[in-house]
PDB file of C-alpha atoms in Angstrom:
ATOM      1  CA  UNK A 583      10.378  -5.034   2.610  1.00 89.00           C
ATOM      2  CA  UNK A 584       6.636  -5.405   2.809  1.00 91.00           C
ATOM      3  CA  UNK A 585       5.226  -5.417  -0.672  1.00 93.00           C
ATOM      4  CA  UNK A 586       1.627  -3.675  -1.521  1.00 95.00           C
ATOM      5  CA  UNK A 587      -0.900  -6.070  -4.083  1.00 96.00           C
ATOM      6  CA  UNK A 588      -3.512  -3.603  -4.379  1.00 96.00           C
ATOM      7  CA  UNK A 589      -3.240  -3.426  -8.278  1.00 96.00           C
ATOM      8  CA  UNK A 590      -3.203  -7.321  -7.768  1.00 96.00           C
ATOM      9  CA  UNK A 591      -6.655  -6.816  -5.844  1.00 96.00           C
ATOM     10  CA  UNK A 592      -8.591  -4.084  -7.567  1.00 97.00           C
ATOM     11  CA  UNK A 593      -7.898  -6.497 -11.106  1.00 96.00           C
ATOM     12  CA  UNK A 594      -9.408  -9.257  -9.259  1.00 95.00           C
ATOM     13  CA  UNK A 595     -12.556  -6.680  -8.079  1.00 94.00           C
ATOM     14  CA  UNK A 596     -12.633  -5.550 -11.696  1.00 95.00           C
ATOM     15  CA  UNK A 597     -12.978  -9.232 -13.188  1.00 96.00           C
ATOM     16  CA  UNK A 598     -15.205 -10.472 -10.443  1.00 93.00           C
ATOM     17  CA  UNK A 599     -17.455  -7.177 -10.892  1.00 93.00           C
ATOM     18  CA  UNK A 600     -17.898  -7.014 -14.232  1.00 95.00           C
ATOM     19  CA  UNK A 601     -16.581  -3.738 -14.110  1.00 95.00           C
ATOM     20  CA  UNK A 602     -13.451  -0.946 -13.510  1.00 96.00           C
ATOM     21  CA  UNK A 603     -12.779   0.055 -10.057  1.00 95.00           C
ATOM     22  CA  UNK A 604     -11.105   3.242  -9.567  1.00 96.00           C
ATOM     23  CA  UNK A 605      -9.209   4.815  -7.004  1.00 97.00           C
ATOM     24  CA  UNK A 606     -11.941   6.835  -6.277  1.00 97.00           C
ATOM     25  CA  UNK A 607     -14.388   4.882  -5.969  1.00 97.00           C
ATOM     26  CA  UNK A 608     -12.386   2.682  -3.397  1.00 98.00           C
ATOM     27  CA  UNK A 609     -11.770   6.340  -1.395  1.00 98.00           C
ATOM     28  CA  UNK A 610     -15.338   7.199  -1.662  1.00 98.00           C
ATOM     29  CA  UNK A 611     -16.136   3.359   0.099  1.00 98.00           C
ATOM     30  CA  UNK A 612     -13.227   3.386   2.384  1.00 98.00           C
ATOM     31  CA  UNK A 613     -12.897   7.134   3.662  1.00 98.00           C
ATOM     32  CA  UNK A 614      -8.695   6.855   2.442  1.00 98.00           C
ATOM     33  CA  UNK A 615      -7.950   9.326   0.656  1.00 98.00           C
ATOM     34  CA  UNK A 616      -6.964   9.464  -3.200  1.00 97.00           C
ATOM     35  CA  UNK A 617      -3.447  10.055  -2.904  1.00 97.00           C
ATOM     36  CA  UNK A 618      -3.084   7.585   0.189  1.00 97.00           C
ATOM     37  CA  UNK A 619      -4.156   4.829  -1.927  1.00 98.00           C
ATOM     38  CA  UNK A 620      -2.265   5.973  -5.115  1.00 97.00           C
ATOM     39  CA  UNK A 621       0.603   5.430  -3.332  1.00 96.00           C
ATOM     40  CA  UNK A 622       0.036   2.573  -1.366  1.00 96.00           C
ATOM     41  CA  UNK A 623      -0.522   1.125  -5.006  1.00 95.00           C
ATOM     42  CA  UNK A 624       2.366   2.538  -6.529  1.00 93.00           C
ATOM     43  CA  UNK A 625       5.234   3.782  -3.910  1.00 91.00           C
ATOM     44  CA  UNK A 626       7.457   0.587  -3.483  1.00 88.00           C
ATOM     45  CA  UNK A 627       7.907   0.301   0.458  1.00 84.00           C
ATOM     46  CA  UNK A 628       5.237   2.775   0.811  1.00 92.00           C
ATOM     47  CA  UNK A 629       4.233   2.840   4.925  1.00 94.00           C
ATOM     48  CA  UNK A 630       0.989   3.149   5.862  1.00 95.00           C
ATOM     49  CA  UNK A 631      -1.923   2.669   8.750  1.00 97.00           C
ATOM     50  CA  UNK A 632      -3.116  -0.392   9.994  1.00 97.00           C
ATOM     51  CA  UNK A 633      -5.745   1.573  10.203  1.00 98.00           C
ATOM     52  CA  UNK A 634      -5.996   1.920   5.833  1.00 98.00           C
ATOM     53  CA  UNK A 635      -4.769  -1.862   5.910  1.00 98.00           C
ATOM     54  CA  UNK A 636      -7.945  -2.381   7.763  1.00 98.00           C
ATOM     55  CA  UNK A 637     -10.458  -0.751   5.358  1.00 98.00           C
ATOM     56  CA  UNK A 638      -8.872  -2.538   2.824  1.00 98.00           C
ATOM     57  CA  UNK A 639      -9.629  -5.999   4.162  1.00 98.00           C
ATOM     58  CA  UNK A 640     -13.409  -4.809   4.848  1.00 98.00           C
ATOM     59  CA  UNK A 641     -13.348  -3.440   1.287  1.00 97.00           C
ATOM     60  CA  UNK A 642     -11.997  -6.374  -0.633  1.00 96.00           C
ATOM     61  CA  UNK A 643     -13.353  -8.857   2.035  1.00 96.00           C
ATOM     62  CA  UNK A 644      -9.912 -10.333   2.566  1.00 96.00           C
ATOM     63  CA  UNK A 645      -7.078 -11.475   5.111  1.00 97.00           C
ATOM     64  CA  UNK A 646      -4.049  -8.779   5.746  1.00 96.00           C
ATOM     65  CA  UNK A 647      -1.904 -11.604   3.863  1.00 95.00           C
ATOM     66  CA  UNK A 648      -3.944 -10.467   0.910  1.00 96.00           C
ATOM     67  CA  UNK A 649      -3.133  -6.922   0.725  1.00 96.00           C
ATOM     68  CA  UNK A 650       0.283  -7.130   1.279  1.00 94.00           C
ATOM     69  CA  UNK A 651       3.422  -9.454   1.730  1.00 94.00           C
ATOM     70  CA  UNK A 652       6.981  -9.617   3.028  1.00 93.00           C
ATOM     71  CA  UNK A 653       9.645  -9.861   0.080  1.00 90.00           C
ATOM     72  CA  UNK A 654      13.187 -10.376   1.354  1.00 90.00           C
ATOM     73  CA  UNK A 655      15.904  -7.728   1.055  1.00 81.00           C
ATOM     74  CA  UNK A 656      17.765  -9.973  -0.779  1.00 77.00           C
ATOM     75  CA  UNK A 657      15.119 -10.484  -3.418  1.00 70.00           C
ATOM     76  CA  UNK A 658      14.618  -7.059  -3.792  1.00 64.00           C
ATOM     77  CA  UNK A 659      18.203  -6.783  -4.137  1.00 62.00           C
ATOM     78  CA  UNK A 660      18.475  -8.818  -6.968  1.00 56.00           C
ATOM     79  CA  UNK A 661      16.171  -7.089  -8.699  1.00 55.00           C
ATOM     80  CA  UNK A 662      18.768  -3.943  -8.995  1.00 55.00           C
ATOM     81  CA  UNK A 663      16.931  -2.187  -6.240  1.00 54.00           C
ATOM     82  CA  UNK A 664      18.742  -0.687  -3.109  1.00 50.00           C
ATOM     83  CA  UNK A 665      17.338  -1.405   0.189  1.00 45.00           C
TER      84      UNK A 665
END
């Protein structure tokens, strides 16, 4: 399963900054919509663009590996999910 970190990233963007960054404010930048990015943040195995993925490295200034990761089934597994 590929696992989202935006959270991960927009609390690093809010420490660096100084500052909360909101969803919207990360649409308004990117052109992704609202709802796109609430549930890339929030929708475990969410699937998305490479196309969003993109706009997210420009945004944050990162590599893909930043933005997201691969988490084993079995990990995910163990966790009491269902793959």
């Amino acid at each position: 399963m590929i696992r989202f970190r935006l959270k991960e990233l927009i609390s690093n963007e809010e420490f660096r900054a100084g500052k909360r960054i909101t969803l919207g404010s990360i649409a308004e930048a990117t052109g992704i919509k609202q709802p796109t990015l609430s549930r890339i943040a929030g929708t475990r195995g969410y699937n998305t663009t490479t196309d969003n993925i993109d706009k997210l490295c420009r945004y944050f200034s990162c590599a893909v590996g930043d933005i997201m990761e691969y988490v084993p089934d079995e990990e995910v597994m163990g966790e009491g999910e269902k793959v």
